mmCIF file of C-alpha atoms (C1' of nucleotides) and ligand atoms in Angstrom:
data_model
loop_
_atom_site.group_PDB
_atom_site.id
_atom_site.type_symbol
_atom_site.label_atom_id
_atom_site.label_comp_id
_atom_site.label_asym_id
_atom_site.label_seq_id
_atom_site.Cartn_x
_atom_site.Cartn_y
_atom_site.Cartn_z
ATOM 1 C CA UNK A 1 32.302 6.513 19.996
ATOM 2 C CA UNK A 2 29.655 3.864 20.447
ATOM 3 C CA UNK A 3 29.533 0.395 18.986
ATOM 4 C CA UNK A 4 26.413 -0.654 17.164
ATOM 5 C CA UNK A 5 24.781 -2.438 20.074
ATOM 6 C CA UNK A 6 25.419 0.563 22.285
ATOM 7 C CA UNK A 7 23.753 2.806 19.755
ATOM 8 C CA UNK A 8 20.940 0.306 19.509
ATOM 9 C CA UNK A 9 20.405 0.377 23.271
ATOM 10 C CA UNK A 10 20.685 4.139 23.378
ATOM 11 C CA UNK A 11 18.027 4.922 20.803
ATOM 12 C CA UNK A 12 15.870 1.830 20.953
ATOM 13 C CA UNK A 13 16.444 0.095 17.653
ATOM 14 C CA UNK A 14 17.853 -3.356 16.983
ATOM 15 C CA UNK A 15 21.297 -3.698 15.456
ATOM 16 C CA UNK A 16 19.585 -5.360 12.515
ATOM 17 C CA UNK A 17 17.417 -2.331 11.977
ATOM 18 C CA UNK A 18 20.349 0.034 12.280
ATOM 19 C CA UNK A 19 22.239 -1.832 9.572
ATOM 20 C CA UNK A 20 19.098 -1.890 7.503
ATOM 21 C CA UNK A 21 18.717 1.876 7.869
ATOM 22 C CA UNK A 22 22.369 2.288 6.960
ATOM 23 C CA UNK A 23 21.859 0.287 3.800
ATOM 24 C CA UNK A 24 19.097 2.718 2.945
ATOM 25 C CA UNK A 25 21.196 5.772 3.679
ATOM 26 C CA UNK A 26 19.455 6.922 6.847
ATOM 27 C CA UNK A 27 22.106 6.232 9.444
ATOM 28 C CA UNK A 28 25.883 6.358 9.189
ATOM 29 C CA UNK A 29 28.822 5.376 11.346
ATOM 30 C CA UNK A 30 31.401 8.076 10.792
ATOM 31 C CA UNK A 31 34.232 5.760 11.779
ATOM 32 C CA UNK A 32 35.271 2.161 11.870
ATOM 33 C CA UNK A 33 37.538 0.517 14.412
ATOM 34 C CA UNK A 34 40.706 -1.234 13.217
ATOM 35 C CA UNK A 35 38.802 -4.475 13.164
ATOM 36 C CA UNK A 36 36.010 -2.961 11.124
ATOM 37 C CA UNK A 37 33.412 -2.345 13.825
ATOM 38 C CA UNK A 38 31.055 0.570 13.261
ATOM 39 C CA UNK A 39 31.776 3.480 15.599
ATOM 40 C CA UNK A 40 29.164 6.155 16.153
ATOM 41 C CA UNK A 41 29.969 9.747 17.130
ATOM 42 C CA UNK A 42 27.660 12.048 19.072
ATOM 43 C CA UNK A 43 26.524 13.533 15.773
ATOM 44 C CA UNK A 44 25.783 10.042 14.477
ATOM 45 C CA UNK A 45 23.746 9.331 17.578
ATOM 46 C CA UNK A 46 21.772 12.527 17.083
ATOM 47 C CA UNK A 47 21.099 11.644 13.519
ATOM 48 C CA UNK A 48 19.966 8.173 14.478
ATOM 49 C CA UNK A 49 17.729 9.629 17.177
ATOM 50 C CA UNK A 50 16.266 11.999 14.603
ATOM 51 C CA UNK A 51 15.452 9.019 12.422
ATOM 52 C CA UNK A 52 13.886 7.162 15.327
ATOM 53 C CA UNK A 53 11.762 10.143 16.327
ATOM 54 C CA UNK A 54 10.567 10.724 12.790
ATOM 55 C CA UNK A 55 9.791 7.045 12.480
ATOM 56 C CA UNK A 56 7.823 7.119 15.722
ATOM 57 C CA UNK A 57 5.760 9.988 14.403
ATOM 58 C CA UNK A 58 4.986 7.870 11.373
ATOM 59 C CA UNK A 59 7.129 9.274 8.583
ATOM 60 C CA UNK A 60 8.137 6.734 5.968
ATOM 61 C CA UNK A 61 11.781 5.925 5.414
ATOM 62 C CA UNK A 62 11.629 7.910 2.201
ATOM 63 C CA UNK A 63 10.191 10.932 4.001
ATOM 64 C CA UNK A 64 12.938 10.623 6.546
ATOM 65 C CA UNK A 65 15.603 10.484 3.864
ATOM 66 C CA UNK A 66 14.302 13.805 2.543
ATOM 67 C CA UNK A 67 14.108 15.338 5.996
ATOM 68 C CA UNK A 68 17.654 14.205 6.680
ATOM 69 C CA UNK A 69 19.009 15.816 3.555
ATOM 70 C CA UNK A 70 17.375 19.075 4.621
ATOM 71 C CA UNK A 71 18.701 18.684 8.141
ATOM 72 C CA UNK A 72 22.176 18.093 6.784
ATOM 73 C CA UNK A 73 22.225 21.455 5.050
ATOM 74 C CA UNK A 74 19.463 23.559 6.525
ATOM 75 C CA UNK A 75 20.519 26.780 4.868
ATOM 76 C CA UNK A 76 20.090 25.323 1.395
ATOM 77 C CA UNK A 77 16.500 24.405 2.116
ATOM 78 C CA UNK A 78 13.375 26.225 3.158
ATOM 79 C CA UNK A 79 10.767 25.681 5.825
ATOM 80 C CA UNK A 80 8.334 25.141 2.989
ATOM 81 C CA UNK A 81 10.115 21.979 1.942
ATOM 82 C CA UNK A 82 9.732 20.670 5.457
ATOM 83 C CA UNK A 83 6.074 21.578 5.724
ATOM 84 C CA UNK A 84 5.396 20.056 2.313
ATOM 85 C CA UNK A 85 6.630 16.704 3.526
ATOM 86 C CA UNK A 86 4.705 17.089 6.753
ATOM 87 C CA UNK A 87 1.515 18.209 5.069
ATOM 88 C CA UNK A 88 1.658 15.356 2.586
ATOM 89 C CA UNK A 89 1.996 12.948 5.444
ATOM 90 C CA UNK A 90 -0.918 14.552 7.218
ATOM 91 C CA UNK A 91 -3.045 14.193 4.115
ATOM 92 C CA UNK A 92 -2.077 10.576 3.778
ATOM 93 C CA UNK A 93 -2.990 9.963 7.400
ATOM 94 C CA UNK A 94 -6.291 11.733 6.992
ATOM 95 C CA UNK A 95 -7.106 9.689 3.933
ATOM 96 C CA UNK A 96 -6.384 6.471 5.770
ATOM 97 C CA UNK A 97 -8.433 7.648 8.722
ATOM 98 C CA UNK A 98 -11.394 8.226 6.451
ATOM 99 C CA UNK A 99 -11.039 4.721 5.054
ATOM 100 C CA UNK A 100 -10.864 3.234 8.504
ATOM 101 C CA UNK A 101 -13.844 5.252 9.652
ATOM 102 C CA UNK A 102 -15.889 3.851 6.809
ATOM 103 C CA UNK A 103 -14.792 0.337 7.692
ATOM 104 C CA UNK A 104 -15.595 0.943 11.328
ATOM 105 C CA UNK A 105 -19.072 2.082 10.459
ATOM 106 C CA UNK A 106 -19.809 -0.912 8.267
ATOM 107 C CA UNK A 107 -18.375 -3.400 10.734
ATOM 108 C CA UNK A 108 -20.384 -1.882 13.571
ATOM 109 C CA UNK A 109 -23.570 -2.122 11.584
ATOM 110 C CA UNK A 110 -22.847 -5.700 10.696
ATOM 111 C CA UNK A 111 -22.382 -6.516 14.354
ATOM 112 C CA UNK A 112 -25.546 -4.650 15.297
ATOM 113 C CA UNK A 113 -27.564 -6.855 13.007
ATOM 114 C CA UNK A 114 -26.206 -10.259 13.996
ATOM 115 C CA UNK A 115 -26.902 -11.637 17.431
ATOM 116 C CA UNK A 116 -23.623 -13.562 17.491
ATOM 117 C CA UNK A 117 -25.303 -16.526 19.112
ATOM 118 C CA UNK A 118 -24.314 -20.152 19.057
ATOM 119 C CA UNK A 119 -27.174 -21.175 16.787
ATOM 120 C CA UNK A 120 -26.433 -22.259 13.247
ATOM 121 C CA UNK A 121 -25.364 -19.525 10.875
ATOM 122 C CA UNK A 122 -27.972 -20.567 8.327
ATOM 123 C CA UNK A 123 -29.622 -17.161 8.243
ATOM 124 C CA UNK A 124 -26.736 -15.060 9.494
ATOM 125 C CA UNK A 125 -27.375 -11.454 8.560
ATOM 126 C CA UNK A 126 -23.682 -10.739 8.115
ATOM 127 C CA UNK A 127 -23.285 -13.451 5.527
ATOM 128 C CA UNK A 128 -26.434 -12.196 3.856
ATOM 129 C CA UNK A 129 -25.078 -8.689 3.588
ATOM 130 C CA UNK A 130 -21.857 -10.025 2.131
ATOM 131 C CA UNK A 131 -23.842 -12.109 -0.328
ATOM 132 C CA UNK A 132 -25.937 -9.132 -1.351
ATOM 133 C CA UNK A 133 -23.089 -6.814 -2.189
ATOM 134 C CA UNK A 134 -22.855 -4.880 1.046
ATOM 135 C CA UNK A 135 -24.999 -2.578 3.133
ATOM 136 C CA UNK A 136 -27.257 -1.156 0.462
ATOM 137 C CA UNK A 137 -29.436 1.916 0.760
ATOM 138 C CA UNK A 138 -31.628 -0.037 3.151
ATOM 139 C CA UNK A 139 -29.634 0.881 6.198
ATOM 140 C CA UNK A 140 -29.762 -1.900 8.721
ATOM 141 C CA UNK A 141 -30.118 -0.614 12.249
ATOM 142 C CA UNK A 142 -31.147 2.860 11.376
ATOM 143 C CA UNK B 1 -20.710 -19.996 -17.811
ATOM 144 C CA UNK B 2 -18.446 -16.988 -17.914
ATOM 145 C CA UNK B 3 -14.845 -16.795 -18.966
ATOM 146 C CA UNK B 4 -12.394 -15.141 -16.640
ATOM 147 C CA UNK B 5 -12.465 -11.712 -18.247
ATOM 148 C CA UNK B 6 -16.256 -11.759 -18.175
ATOM 149 C CA UNK B 7 -16.183 -12.548 -14.485
ATOM 150 C CA UNK B 8 -13.596 -9.839 -14.025
ATOM 151 C CA UNK B 9 -15.790 -7.278 -15.751
ATOM 152 C CA UNK B 10 -18.845 -8.453 -13.846
ATOM 153 C CA UNK B 11 -17.446 -8.099 -10.362
ATOM 154 C CA UNK B 12 -14.752 -5.503 -10.844
ATOM 155 C CA UNK B 13 -11.518 -7.387 -10.356
ATOM 156 C CA UNK B 14 -8.684 -7.924 -12.799
ATOM 157 C CA UNK B 15 -8.098 -11.374 -14.258
ATOM 158 C CA UNK B 16 -4.741 -11.286 -12.518
ATOM 159 C CA UNK B 17 -6.401 -10.759 -9.191
ATOM 160 C CA UNK B 18 -8.946 -13.485 -9.827
ATOM 161 C CA UNK B 19 -6.179 -15.998 -10.536
ATOM 162 C CA UNK B 20 -4.353 -14.737 -7.494
ATOM 163 C CA UNK B 21 -7.442 -15.279 -5.372
ATOM 164 C CA UNK B 22 -7.841 -18.732 -6.852
ATOM 165 C CA UNK B 23 -4.282 -19.607 -5.919
ATOM 166 C CA UNK B 24 -5.204 -18.618 -2.385
ATOM 167 C CA UNK B 25 -8.366 -20.665 -2.357
ATOM 168 C CA UNK B 26 -10.875 -17.815 -2.401
ATOM 169 C CA UNK B 27 -12.373 -18.175 -5.851
ATOM 170 C CA UNK B 28 -12.941 -21.257 -7.971
ATOM 171 C CA UNK B 29 -13.984 -22.010 -11.518
ATOM 172 C CA UNK B 30 -16.228 -25.038 -11.263
ATOM 173 C CA UNK B 31 -15.484 -26.031 -14.858
ATOM 174 C CA UNK B 32 -12.911 -25.778 -17.573
ATOM 175 C CA UNK B 33 -13.525 -25.634 -21.307
ATOM 176 C CA UNK B 34 -11.946 -28.259 -23.543
ATOM 177 C CA UNK B 35 -9.079 -25.922 -24.167
ATOM 178 C CA UNK B 36 -8.568 -25.376 -20.469
ATOM 179 C CA UNK B 37 -10.242 -21.987 -20.060
ATOM 180 C CA UNK B 38 -11.776 -21.301 -16.660
ATOM 181 C CA UNK B 39 -15.579 -21.316 -16.731
ATOM 182 C CA UNK B 40 -17.557 -19.714 -13.932
ATOM 183 C CA UNK B 41 -21.086 -20.756 -12.949
ATOM 184 C CA UNK B 42 -23.657 -18.494 -11.304
ATOM 185 C CA UNK B 43 -22.615 -19.909 -7.947
ATOM 186 C CA UNK B 44 -18.981 -19.142 -8.742
ATOM 187 C CA UNK B 45 -19.957 -15.595 -9.602
ATOM 188 C CA UNK B 46 -21.814 -15.234 -6.317
ATOM 189 C CA UNK B 47 -18.841 -16.524 -4.421
ATOM 190 C CA UNK B 48 -16.526 -14.140 -6.221
ATOM 191 C CA UNK B 49 -18.899 -11.262 -5.512
ATOM 192 C CA UNK B 50 -18.942 -12.253 -1.854
ATOM 193 C CA UNK B 51 -15.167 -12.074 -1.826
ATOM 194 C CA UNK B 52 -15.184 -8.698 -3.529
ATOM 195 C CA UNK B 53 -17.736 -7.283 -1.101
ATOM 196 C CA UNK B 54 -15.848 -8.563 1.923
ATOM 197 C CA UNK B 55 -12.638 -7.141 0.482
ATOM 198 C CA UNK B 56 -14.314 -3.771 -0.073
ATOM 199 C CA UNK B 57 -15.386 -3.717 3.540
ATOM 200 C CA UNK B 58 -11.785 -4.307 4.506
ATOM 201 C CA UNK B 59 -11.592 -7.944 5.526
ATOM 202 C CA UNK B 60 -8.221 -9.558 4.906
ATOM 203 C CA UNK B 61 -7.914 -12.464 2.521
ATOM 204 C CA UNK B 62 -7.468 -14.720 5.500
ATOM 205 C CA UNK B 63 -10.639 -13.400 7.120
ATOM 206 C CA UNK B 64 -12.438 -13.962 3.858
ATOM 207 C CA UNK B 65 -11.185 -17.530 3.630
ATOM 208 C CA UNK B 66 -12.746 -18.178 7.026
ATOM 209 C CA UNK B 67 -15.972 -16.454 6.131
ATOM 210 C CA UNK B 68 -16.148 -18.489 2.938
ATOM 211 C CA UNK B 69 -15.762 -21.772 4.736
ATOM 212 C CA UNK B 70 -18.642 -20.770 7.000
ATOM 213 C CA UNK B 71 -20.692 -19.659 4.034
ATOM 214 C CA UNK B 72 -20.022 -22.955 2.315
ATOM 215 C CA UNK B 73 -21.628 -24.920 5.148
ATOM 216 C CA UNK B 74 -23.646 -22.498 7.211
ATOM 217 C CA UNK B 75 -25.349 -25.123 9.318
ATOM 218 C CA UNK B 76 -22.046 -26.402 10.670
ATOM 219 C CA UNK B 77 -21.128 -22.968 11.940
ATOM 220 C CA UNK B 78 -22.606 -20.452 14.321
ATOM 221 C CA UNK B 79 -23.328 -16.764 14.134
ATOM 222 C CA UNK B 80 -20.764 -16.386 16.874
ATOM 223 C CA UNK B 81 -17.987 -17.511 14.577
ATOM 224 C CA UNK B 82 -19.017 -14.832 12.121
ATOM 225 C CA UNK B 83 -19.229 -12.104 14.727
ATOM 226 C CA UNK B 84 -15.868 -13.137 16.157
ATOM 227 C CA UNK B 85 -14.224 -12.490 12.831
ATOM 228 C CA UNK B 86 -16.112 -9.240 12.452
ATOM 229 C CA UNK B 87 -15.402 -8.066 15.968
ATOM 230 C CA UNK B 88 -11.704 -8.852 15.643
ATOM 231 C CA UNK B 89 -11.596 -6.808 12.488
ATOM 232 C CA UNK B 90 -13.386 -3.972 14.211
ATOM 233 C CA UNK B 91 -10.857 -4.015 17.022
ATOM 234 C CA UNK B 92 -8.004 -3.997 14.560
ATOM 235 C CA UNK B 93 -9.535 -1.045 12.773
ATOM 236 C CA UNK B 94 -10.055 0.811 16.031
ATOM 237 C CA UNK B 95 -6.478 0.203 17.030
ATOM 238 C CA UNK B 96 -5.201 1.539 13.741
ATOM 239 C CA UNK B 97 -7.499 4.525 14.024
ATOM 240 C CA UNK B 98 -6.028 5.373 17.391
ATOM 241 C CA UNK B 99 -2.530 5.200 15.929
ATOM 242 C CA UNK B 100 -3.472 7.430 13.055
ATOM 243 C CA UNK B 101 -5.189 9.886 15.352
ATOM 244 C CA UNK B 102 -2.000 10.214 17.372
ATOM 245 C CA UNK B 103 -0.019 10.774 14.193
ATOM 246 C CA UNK B 104 -2.544 13.302 12.982
ATOM 247 C CA UNK B 105 -2.266 15.235 16.206
ATOM 248 C CA UNK B 106 1.525 15.356 16.125
ATOM 249 C CA UNK B 107 1.669 16.298 12.460
ATOM 250 C CA UNK B 108 -0.870 19.065 12.973
ATOM 251 C CA UNK B 109 1.097 20.502 15.841
ATOM 252 C CA UNK B 110 4.273 20.387 13.832
ATOM 253 C CA UNK B 111 2.584 22.317 11.064
ATOM 254 C CA UNK B 112 1.145 24.834 13.506
ATOM 255 C CA UNK B 113 4.617 25.692 14.705
ATOM 256 C CA UNK B 114 6.373 26.112 11.389
ATOM 257 C CA UNK B 115 5.452 28.967 9.111
ATOM 258 C CA UNK B 116 6.304 26.959 6.005
ATOM 259 C CA UNK B 117 7.903 29.999 4.417
ATOM 260 C CA UNK B 118 10.553 30.148 1.742
ATOM 261 C CA UNK B 119 13.263 31.368 4.102
ATOM 262 C CA UNK B 120 16.132 29.075 5.003
ATOM 263 C CA UNK B 121 15.268 26.180 7.263
ATOM 264 C CA UNK B 122 18.091 27.039 9.629
ATOM 265 C CA UNK B 123 15.818 27.345 12.610
ATOM 266 C CA UNK B 124 12.909 25.247 11.407
ATOM 267 C CA UNK B 125 10.811 24.256 14.399
ATOM 268 C CA UNK B 126 9.859 20.926 12.836
ATOM 269 C CA UNK B 127 13.474 19.893 12.456
ATOM 270 C CA UNK B 128 14.086 21.045 15.998
ATOM 271 C CA UNK B 129 11.303 18.893 17.348
ATOM 272 C CA UNK B 130 12.645 15.919 15.451
ATOM 273 C CA UNK B 131 16.115 16.646 16.792
ATOM 274 C CA UNK B 132 14.827 16.893 20.324
ATOM 275 C CA UNK B 133 13.033 13.576 20.436
ATOM 276 C CA UNK B 134 9.516 14.693 19.629
ATOM 277 C CA UNK B 135 6.880 16.952 21.084
ATOM 278 C CA UNK B 136 7.816 16.851 24.729
ATOM 279 C CA UNK B 137 5.670 17.987 27.641
ATOM 280 C CA UNK B 138 6.102 21.534 26.366
ATOM 281 C CA UNK B 139 3.154 21.397 24.037
ATOM 282 C CA UNK B 140 3.733 23.671 21.108
ATOM 283 C CA UNK B 141 0.616 25.566 20.153
ATOM 284 C CA UNK B 142 -1.426 24.951 23.210
ATOM 285 C "C1'" DG C 1 -5.366 -17.779 -43.163
ATOM 286 C "C1'" DT C 2 -3.782 -14.343 -40.620
ATOM 287 C "C1'" DT C 3 -4.366 -10.760 -37.344
ATOM 288 C "C1'" DG C 4 -5.467 -9.663 -32.705
ATOM 289 C "C1'" DA C 5 -7.786 -10.329 -28.488
ATOM 290 C "C1'" DC C 6 -8.033 -13.662 -24.976
ATOM 291 C "C1'" DC C 7 -6.596 -17.731 -22.522
ATOM 292 C "C1'" DT C 8 -2.966 -20.905 -20.037
ATOM 293 C "C1'" DT C 9 1.121 -21.673 -16.628
ATOM 294 C "C1'" DA C 10 4.957 -20.935 -13.441
ATOM 295 C "C1'" DG C 11 7.240 -17.806 -11.373
ATOM 296 C "C1'" DA C 12 9.405 -13.208 -10.673
ATOM 297 C "C1'" DG C 13 8.764 -8.373 -9.173
ATOM 298 C "C1'" DT C 14 6.606 -4.621 -6.246
ATOM 299 C "C1'" DT C 15 6.182 -1.713 -1.816
ATOM 300 C "C1'" DA C 16 7.421 -0.966 2.896
ATOM 301 C "C1'" DC C 17 9.923 -2.405 6.626
ATOM 302 C "C1'" DC C 18 12.140 -5.176 8.645
ATOM 303 C "C1'" DT C 19 14.140 -9.883 10.473
ATOM 304 C "C1'" DC C 20 17.104 -13.453 10.280
ATOM 305 C "C1'" DT C 21 20.948 -16.670 8.825
ATOM 306 C "C1'" DA C 22 25.466 -18.348 7.743
ATOM 307 C "C1'" DA C 23 30.178 -18.251 8.055
ATOM 308 C "C1'" DG C 24 33.697 -16.222 10.016
ATOM 309 C "C1'" DC C 25 36.482 -12.416 12.811
ATOM 310 C "C1'" DT C 26 37.267 -9.828 17.454
ATOM 311 C "C1'" DT C 27 37.038 -8.771 22.174
ATOM 312 C "C1'" DA C 28 36.217 -9.436 26.969
ATOM 313 C "C1'" DT C 29 35.961 -12.555 30.757
ATOM 314 C "C1'" DA C 30 37.234 -16.596 33.727
ATOM 315 C "C1'" DT D 1 43.343 -20.530 26.697
ATOM 316 C "C1'" DA D 2 38.947 -21.370 25.996
ATOM 317 C "C1'" DT D 3 34.361 -19.817 25.796
ATOM 318 C "C1'" DA D 4 30.917 -16.665 24.975
ATOM 319 C "C1'" DA D 5 29.285 -12.442 23.466
ATOM 320 C "C1'" DG D 6 29.566 -9.274 19.928
ATOM 321 C "C1'" DC D 7 30.979 -7.766 15.415
ATOM 322 C "C1'" DT D 8 31.358 -8.254 10.032
ATOM 323 C "C1'" DT D 9 29.193 -9.312 5.254
ATOM 324 C "C1'" DA D 10 25.988 -10.717 1.613
ATOM 325 C "C1'" DG D 11 21.937 -12.267 0.911
ATOM 326 C "C1'" DA D 12 17.594 -14.828 1.922
ATOM 327 C "C1'" DG D 13 12.996 -14.811 4.117
ATOM 328 C "C1'" DG D 14 8.672 -12.775 5.712
ATOM 329 C "C1'" DT D 15 4.172 -10.194 5.409
ATOM 330 C "C1'" DA D 16 0.037 -8.504 2.481
ATOM 331 C "C1'" DA D 17 -1.991 -8.119 -1.569
ATOM 332 C "C1'" DC D 18 -1.238 -7.749 -5.606
ATOM 333 C "C1'" DT D 19 0.972 -7.032 -10.480
ATOM 334 C "C1'" DC D 20 3.313 -8.366 -14.229
ATOM 335 C "C1'" DT D 21 6.115 -11.247 -17.608
ATOM 336 C "C1'" DA D 22 7.333 -14.845 -20.729
ATOM 337 C "C1'" DA D 23 6.236 -18.224 -23.752
ATOM 338 C "C1'" DG D 24 2.835 -20.216 -25.815
ATOM 339 C "C1'" DG D 25 -2.102 -22.167 -27.043
ATOM 340 C "C1'" DT D 26 -7.146 -20.708 -28.614
ATOM 341 C "C1'" DC D 27 -10.779 -18.343 -30.827
ATOM 342 C "C1'" DA D 28 -13.575 -15.085 -33.613
ATOM 343 C "C1'" DA D 29 -13.499 -12.054 -37.402
ATOM 344 C "C1'" DC D 30 -12.376 -10.401 -41.890
HETATM 345 ZN ZN1 ZN E 1 10.233 28.991 8.928
HETATM 346 ZN ZN1 ZN E 2 -25.149 -13.960 12.255
HETATM 347 ZN ZN1 ZN E 3 -27.662 -15.456 14.630
HETATM 348 ZN ZN1 ZN E 4 10.077 25.292 9.598
#
DNA sequence: GTTGACCTTAGAGTTACCTCTAAGCTTATA
DNA sequence: TATAAGCTTAGAGGTAACTCTAAGGTCAAC
């Protein structure tokens, strides 16, 4: 049985975060010492590691809560439930990627059109674009 | 002079958001009516549109505050200051893109390895990966 | 002259995920 | 036996960008 700071060191989370995850139902200490200290079993450690891994991959705490409830009773759940969560996450990631790609494109164009020199910004093309509502049909560099 | 809801309709922000932006120094109403209503001049509208455009591109409110202070007195600032803000944003976006790409890759691999069927999740490969600390050197599909 | 849309303010609530503090036990070390 | 490190709890604070509410004043129309 590990104490909280031992668990923290083992899986790479702070004790604060572990208590926070506990409050949100993700991690449990299956026992307490006489003085009330949290004590983690091997199964608890595995569960915590599962949470950490899922978090590293990018699942939200809510996703992880769902995955955990499946993990807890695998035979009452199907692979489909797991892939649904995973696919939703993938879609979310793809959506964000598309947003970022658009931003990247606009920012690059803005930088292409401004020399970035030390002269006064009186006629700065970036400020002009921002004043004119964005990169209109008249593509800058292209 | 426009009232707040007219400005809102004009530039595509809610009145709530406009007041929120005002509280954060991004938008101003240069006048008030006798009864205290905000009244926006053409210059105010342009400023608000600038904010909206910058926000659409993805600049943070803090970035926009800086851009606005440059815009307000262009001759006291250089193009470099503008490109610094823009370049920093571009780097931030690129960093986030890299993160998302990594997530995308892992999620795709997870999905490749699980059939997603309706059978019990007893041996679900996704749960196994999560239990085993992630996609180790043993690349799944590849 | 009253309905109803619109305006005002301060301030609370939301989402996601922590991060920290205070006040007070417990345990290990010197 | 002290001293420090570590543990407990409830609850506050922080970030970003909103979003909404309450309680009330204003304005145009019918
Ligand atoms: Zn399966
Ligand atoms: Zn410039
Ligand atoms: Zn320049
Ligand atoms: Zn599966």
